Amino acid sequence: MGIEIIFPPYIANNKETLLQRIQFSFSPLNEMFRSMHVLNNPKHHGIHLPWVIEAKKNLTNDMQKDLQYFNLCFELGVPPTLLPGIYKSVFTIEEEIELLAKKLTVKNARKILHELTLVFEHRENRFIPSLAKGIEWTDFAFSNKSDILEDLKRRPTFVFHRLLNFLTDYYQTIFSAIWEDLKSELLNEIVEQTTLLKTKGFSAFIASLSSERIYWIDNKNKLYLHKPFKTIYQMKSDESIIFMPSYFVWPHFFVDEIKEGVVIVYDSSVARKQAFPEQPIEKMVDIYRALGEPSRLQILRILQERSLTTQSLAQICHLSEGAVSRHLQVLKKANLVTSKKDGKYVLYKSQKNIIQILSKLIMEATVT
């Protein structure tokens, strides 16, 4: 099961036309709303736990009440109506809050009520979390119900005024401390992904996001996103897919229909690297195994100072050449030493400052 976004053949089969239908968007409010979801579900967002611990130290009682009251706005995604940055270029929280204030009118209250009612229905059916498999909704828990839907029907102006005040307070008290760094990371993500899209093509761009959860099926002209339900969206000739990176959205991704096409909020490369470090467990085991032998540590220390051959190391360490050769192979496999051919000799050298780094780590780990 999943979401299928089907492209018209003449768009999918023309590289230039296809690229014109792919856009990127930047929404400070999107990131702020996603961080609220994380605050309400810290167990579900392990990589963000250090931030949650610090953020909760500054949460006031009023903000905690507002997090519960507005939880439908971010619990199972964020309604696009609350993210004017999708439609218009903004670079600051203040700009987007100002745009949002202009949209929060009695005239638009019915649309916002409709979007939040859909979220509420999914919530009451426990729709997404009960069907989802694996990492995306593990340990997710619903927040307590709030009165926001009834208030939107009876007194929307009150709801909108409370929301704008909450967003301003939350930004100043909680979010401003991390926003500038996040902003830089997200803008860099957009630049890098745009470059990849233009140089390597759409398939390469999609593959860089998450091969297990989103992928391009070239021979069927469709983008497939793994979800615990089935939805088919047939793109029109004048519609686009807007990609919006987010640090706090991990481990989710969200898809929303808008007037201009489809918005896909995906986890940024920074979040993915924190969740899945480039150094795999197997590689770490190789390193720890390589360091767990006194002779190999001695070899590393010696090679820190100068490049040597197997024969020279054997003489210095009082080991056989065969033993030194085996130790060097273990160290090479762990990328702790490198080799370079110099005429008829092979010289070995340890990675720069590896012994100093190890010594510092050991000292820090043993300090009580």
XYZ file of C-alpha atoms in Angstrom:
368
model
C 0.000 0.000 0.000
C 1.041 3.564 -0.501
C 0.573 6.862 -2.300
C 0.993 6.823 -6.076
C 1.600 10.133 -7.831
C 1.197 9.514 -11.550
C 2.714 11.930 -14.065
C 1.289 12.550 -17.547
C 3.497 10.629 -20.045
C 4.618 13.708 -21.942
C 5.923 15.205 -18.685
C 7.545 12.056 -17.317
C 9.249 11.231 -20.618
C 10.767 14.670 -21.127
C 13.597 15.418 -18.696
C 13.380 19.185 -19.041
C 9.594 19.258 -18.667
C 9.758 16.915 -15.674
C 12.298 19.114 -13.896
C 10.045 22.131 -14.427
C 7.357 20.327 -12.441
C 9.640 19.781 -9.433
C 9.962 22.640 -6.976
C 11.367 23.221 -3.505
C 9.817 25.272 -0.747
C 10.998 26.679 2.555
C 8.628 27.295 5.451
C 9.893 28.398 8.883
C 6.436 27.753 10.361
C 6.480 24.216 9.027
C 9.633 23.516 11.007
C 8.233 25.139 14.119
C 5.004 23.123 13.975
C 6.990 19.912 13.425
C 9.058 20.677 16.527
C 5.811 20.894 18.524
C 4.923 17.379 17.374
C 8.313 16.234 18.651
C 7.762 17.906 22.032
C 4.472 16.041 22.434
C 6.012 12.711 21.333
C 9.666 12.647 22.477
C 9.869 8.842 22.735
C 8.854 8.644 19.107
C 11.688 10.970 18.014
C 14.851 9.601 19.602
C 17.363 11.679 17.646
C 15.693 14.868 18.899
C 15.616 13.879 22.570
C 18.550 16.129 23.653
C 16.721 19.124 22.180
C 13.436 18.081 23.834
C 15.103 17.933 27.252
C 16.457 21.472 26.903
C 13.274 22.865 25.341
C 11.028 21.539 28.103
C 13.070 23.430 30.682
C 11.736 26.660 29.171
C 8.127 25.610 28.543
C 5.719 27.730 30.548
C 2.410 26.393 31.844
C 0.541 28.490 29.276
C 2.616 27.068 26.425
C 2.028 23.527 27.657
C -1.713 24.205 27.612
C -1.446 25.656 24.104
C 0.512 22.625 22.890
C -2.419 20.469 23.959
C -5.058 22.854 22.632
C -3.491 23.139 19.163
C -2.287 19.525 18.898
C -4.540 18.826 15.875
C -2.472 21.400 13.981
C 0.646 19.228 14.095
C -0.179 15.789 15.527
C -0.699 13.940 12.204
C 0.818 16.516 9.904
C 0.331 20.260 9.424
C -2.594 21.595 7.347
C -1.165 23.463 4.314
C -3.440 26.423 5.066
C -1.291 27.130 8.130
C 1.892 27.266 6.026
C 1.809 30.321 3.740
C 5.508 29.765 3.050
C 4.472 27.003 0.642
C 2.984 29.590 -1.676
C 5.179 32.635 -1.134
C 8.901 33.007 -0.491
C 9.685 33.788 3.139
C 12.924 33.548 5.104
C 11.957 34.506 8.642
C 9.451 33.282 11.202
C 8.137 36.813 11.602
C 7.407 37.117 7.877
C 5.465 33.882 7.759
C 3.505 34.602 10.950
C 2.525 37.944 9.413
C 1.329 36.178 6.248
C -0.548 33.642 8.345
C -2.269 36.413 10.298
C -3.685 37.749 7.023
C -5.081 34.293 6.178
C -6.647 33.673 9.577
C -9.974 35.308 8.838
C -13.548 34.313 9.533
C -13.848 33.676 5.787
C -11.098 31.017 5.924
C -12.257 29.529 9.225
C -14.428 26.947 7.448
C -11.487 25.690 5.375
C -9.249 25.365 8.427
C -12.064 23.661 10.327
C -12.464 21.182 7.461
C -8.739 20.354 7.408
C -8.584 19.842 11.168
C -11.792 17.797 11.135
C -10.167 15.362 8.698
C -7.214 15.069 11.056
C -9.613 14.475 13.936
C -11.412 11.703 12.032
C -8.121 9.958 11.284
C -7.190 10.422 14.903
C -10.427 8.947 16.222
C -10.061 5.955 13.914
C -6.428 5.669 15.028
C -5.983 5.383 11.275
C -2.347 5.959 10.465
C -0.567 4.674 13.593
C -2.666 1.496 13.837
C -1.804 0.473 10.276
C 1.733 1.766 9.966
C 4.630 -0.637 10.219
C 8.189 -0.214 11.344
C 9.954 2.900 12.454
C 7.609 5.659 11.330
C 4.961 5.418 14.067
C 6.681 3.281 16.693
C 5.957 4.563 20.240
C 3.623 7.268 18.920
C 0.897 8.300 21.377
C -2.085 10.577 20.833
C -2.436 13.713 22.930
C -5.552 14.486 24.909
C -8.500 15.907 22.985
C -8.905 19.666 22.831
C -11.834 22.040 22.242
C -10.367 23.632 19.137
C -12.962 22.266 16.679
C -15.904 23.533 18.705
C -14.172 26.855 19.237
C -13.553 27.218 15.483
C -17.274 26.790 14.883
C -18.379 29.234 17.569
C -15.565 31.765 17.944
C -12.870 31.467 15.250
C -11.437 34.906 15.996
C -10.587 33.761 19.518
C -8.811 30.655 18.154
C -6.805 32.652 15.610
C -5.754 35.274 18.154
C -4.662 32.567 20.588
C -2.723 30.742 17.859
C -0.798 33.831 16.763
C 0.113 34.684 20.352
C 1.203 31.102 20.981
C 3.378 30.995 17.851
C 5.091 34.242 18.820
C 5.705 33.127 22.419
C 6.891 29.680 21.359
C 9.335 31.140 18.863
C 10.790 33.651 21.302
C 11.012 31.239 24.243
C 11.818 27.888 22.627
C 12.501 27.940 18.924
C 14.674 31.002 18.357
C 17.631 29.325 20.100
C 17.995 26.770 17.303
C 16.294 28.403 14.356
C 19.236 30.154 12.683
C 21.280 26.945 12.531
C 18.271 24.982 11.286
C 17.515 27.632 8.709
C 21.041 27.400 7.323
C 20.880 23.593 7.179
C 17.513 23.543 5.413
C 18.532 26.153 2.847
C 21.745 24.217 2.166
C 19.638 21.087 1.736
C 17.516 22.803 -0.906
C 20.601 24.034 -2.775
C 22.240 20.584 -2.707
C 19.102 18.738 -3.777
C 18.391 21.244 -6.544
C 21.929 20.732 -7.850
C 21.538 16.954 -7.685
C 18.196 17.163 -9.474
C 19.621 19.220 -12.329
C 22.878 17.289 -12.732
C 21.815 13.693 -12.048
C 18.093 13.764 -12.770
C 14.863 13.051 -10.934
C 15.570 9.369 -10.220
C 18.879 10.189 -8.513
C 17.244 12.913 -6.449
C 14.475 10.588 -5.236
C 16.997 7.827 -4.479
C 18.913 10.240 -2.236
C 15.872 10.781 -0.014
C 14.920 7.313 1.182
C 14.997 4.318 -1.143
C 12.834 2.226 1.168
C 9.990 4.698 1.561
C 9.894 6.754 -1.617
C 10.999 5.823 -5.110
C 10.449 6.627 -8.757
C 9.037 3.911 -11.026
C 10.348 5.089 -14.380
C 8.543 2.673 -16.682
C 5.194 3.550 -15.070
C 5.719 7.324 -14.812
C 4.867 7.397 -11.140
C 6.317 8.352 -7.796
C 5.541 5.815 -5.074
C 5.534 6.656 -1.374
C 5.152 3.805 1.091
C 2.222 4.438 3.447
C -0.238 2.184 5.315
C -3.094 3.158 2.996
C -3.665 3.471 -0.744
C -4.117 6.771 -2.553
C -3.679 7.516 -6.252
C -3.091 11.074 -7.391
C -3.128 11.818 -11.123
C -1.153 14.972 -11.759
C -2.557 17.518 -14.163
C -0.436 19.170 -16.832
C -0.149 22.462 -14.949
C 0.555 20.991 -11.494
C 3.833 20.574 -9.639
C 5.324 18.554 -6.817
C 6.732 20.785 -4.099
C 9.392 19.215 -1.875
C 9.899 20.699 1.573
C 12.802 19.444 3.731
C 12.419 19.291 7.489
C 14.733 18.369 10.347
C 11.997 17.675 12.882
C 9.746 15.611 10.604
C 11.949 12.483 10.926
C 10.986 9.600 10.947
C 7.859 10.652 9.025
C 7.179 12.136 5.654
C 3.888 13.758 4.734
C 1.998 14.294 1.495
C -0.693 16.957 1.074
C -2.746 18.047 -1.900
C -2.877 21.757 -2.599
C -4.333 23.815 -5.421
C -0.977 23.864 -7.240
C -0.375 20.084 -6.972
C 1.241 18.093 -4.179
C 3.483 19.015 -1.230
C 5.885 16.379 0.110
C 7.539 17.108 3.458
C 10.558 14.840 3.844
C 13.318 14.387 6.411
C 16.417 16.440 5.660
C 19.820 14.866 5.069
C 20.979 16.206 8.455
C 18.222 14.275 10.239
C 18.897 11.118 8.220
C 22.614 11.248 9.012
C 21.872 11.552 12.719
C 19.389 8.689 12.554
C 21.567 6.495 10.362
C 25.225 7.460 10.876
C 27.538 6.961 7.946
C 29.668 4.692 10.131
C 27.686 1.413 10.200
C 27.743 -0.852 13.231
C 29.782 -3.465 11.353
C 32.471 -0.878 10.618
C 32.573 0.227 14.246
C 33.062 -3.404 15.271
C 36.055 -3.618 12.904
C 37.578 -0.529 14.504
C 37.060 -1.688 18.080
C 38.406 -5.131 17.243
C 41.466 -3.591 15.605
C 42.170 -1.471 18.670
C 41.728 -4.321 21.122
C 45.240 -5.753 20.752
C 48.399 -4.236 22.349
C 50.657 -4.985 19.370
C 48.325 -3.169 16.986
C 48.214 -0.143 19.275
C 52.022 -0.172 19.349
C 52.119 -0.325 15.546
C 49.676 2.590 15.311
C 51.800 4.682 17.673
C 54.975 3.980 15.703
C 53.308 4.691 12.355
C 52.025 7.955 13.767
C 55.586 9.275 13.724
C 56.796 7.950 10.354
C 55.983 5.631 7.467
C 57.568 2.178 7.680
C 57.660 -1.149 5.876
C 56.491 -4.476 7.284
C 60.114 -5.520 7.755
C 61.006 -2.369 9.705
C 57.967 -2.724 11.955
C 58.829 -6.358 12.648
C 62.288 -5.363 13.856
C 61.053 -2.487 16.016
C 58.157 -4.426 17.582
C 60.135 -7.667 17.955
C 57.507 -9.569 15.973
C 57.689 -11.815 12.944
C 56.976 -10.251 9.564
C 53.966 -12.557 9.233
C 52.493 -11.334 12.522
C 53.058 -7.691 11.578
C 51.488 -8.298 8.167
C 48.352 -9.769 9.782
C 48.114 -6.841 12.204
C 48.467 -4.366 9.339
C 45.670 -6.044 7.379
C 43.343 -5.744 10.378
C 44.254 -2.069 10.783
C 43.797 -1.407 7.064
C 40.367 -3.049 7.083
C 39.366 -0.641 9.851
C 40.832 2.297 7.852
C 43.254 3.068 10.664
C 46.342 2.791 8.459
C 47.060 3.451 4.808
C 49.686 2.002 2.490
C 51.694 3.574 -0.289
C 54.087 1.933 -2.722
C 57.512 3.567 -2.970
C 59.579 1.761 -5.589
C 59.864 -1.850 -4.487
C 58.780 -1.039 -0.923
C 55.289 -0.703 0.598
C 55.162 1.949 3.303
C 52.464 2.056 5.982
C 51.227 5.148 7.796
C 48.590 5.556 10.527
C 45.729 8.023 10.251
C 46.674 11.489 11.468
C 46.485 12.034 15.243
C 44.663 8.732 15.830
C 46.645 7.932 18.998
C 46.076 11.397 20.464
C 42.364 11.152 19.736
C 42.133 7.716 21.335
C 44.064 8.864 24.402
C 41.771 11.862 24.847
C 38.640 9.709 24.525
C 39.946 7.228 27.090
C 40.830 10.003 29.541
C 37.385 11.606 29.167
C 35.635 8.253 29.562
C 37.512 7.374 32.749
C 37.181 10.732 34.511
C 34.876 10.384 37.518
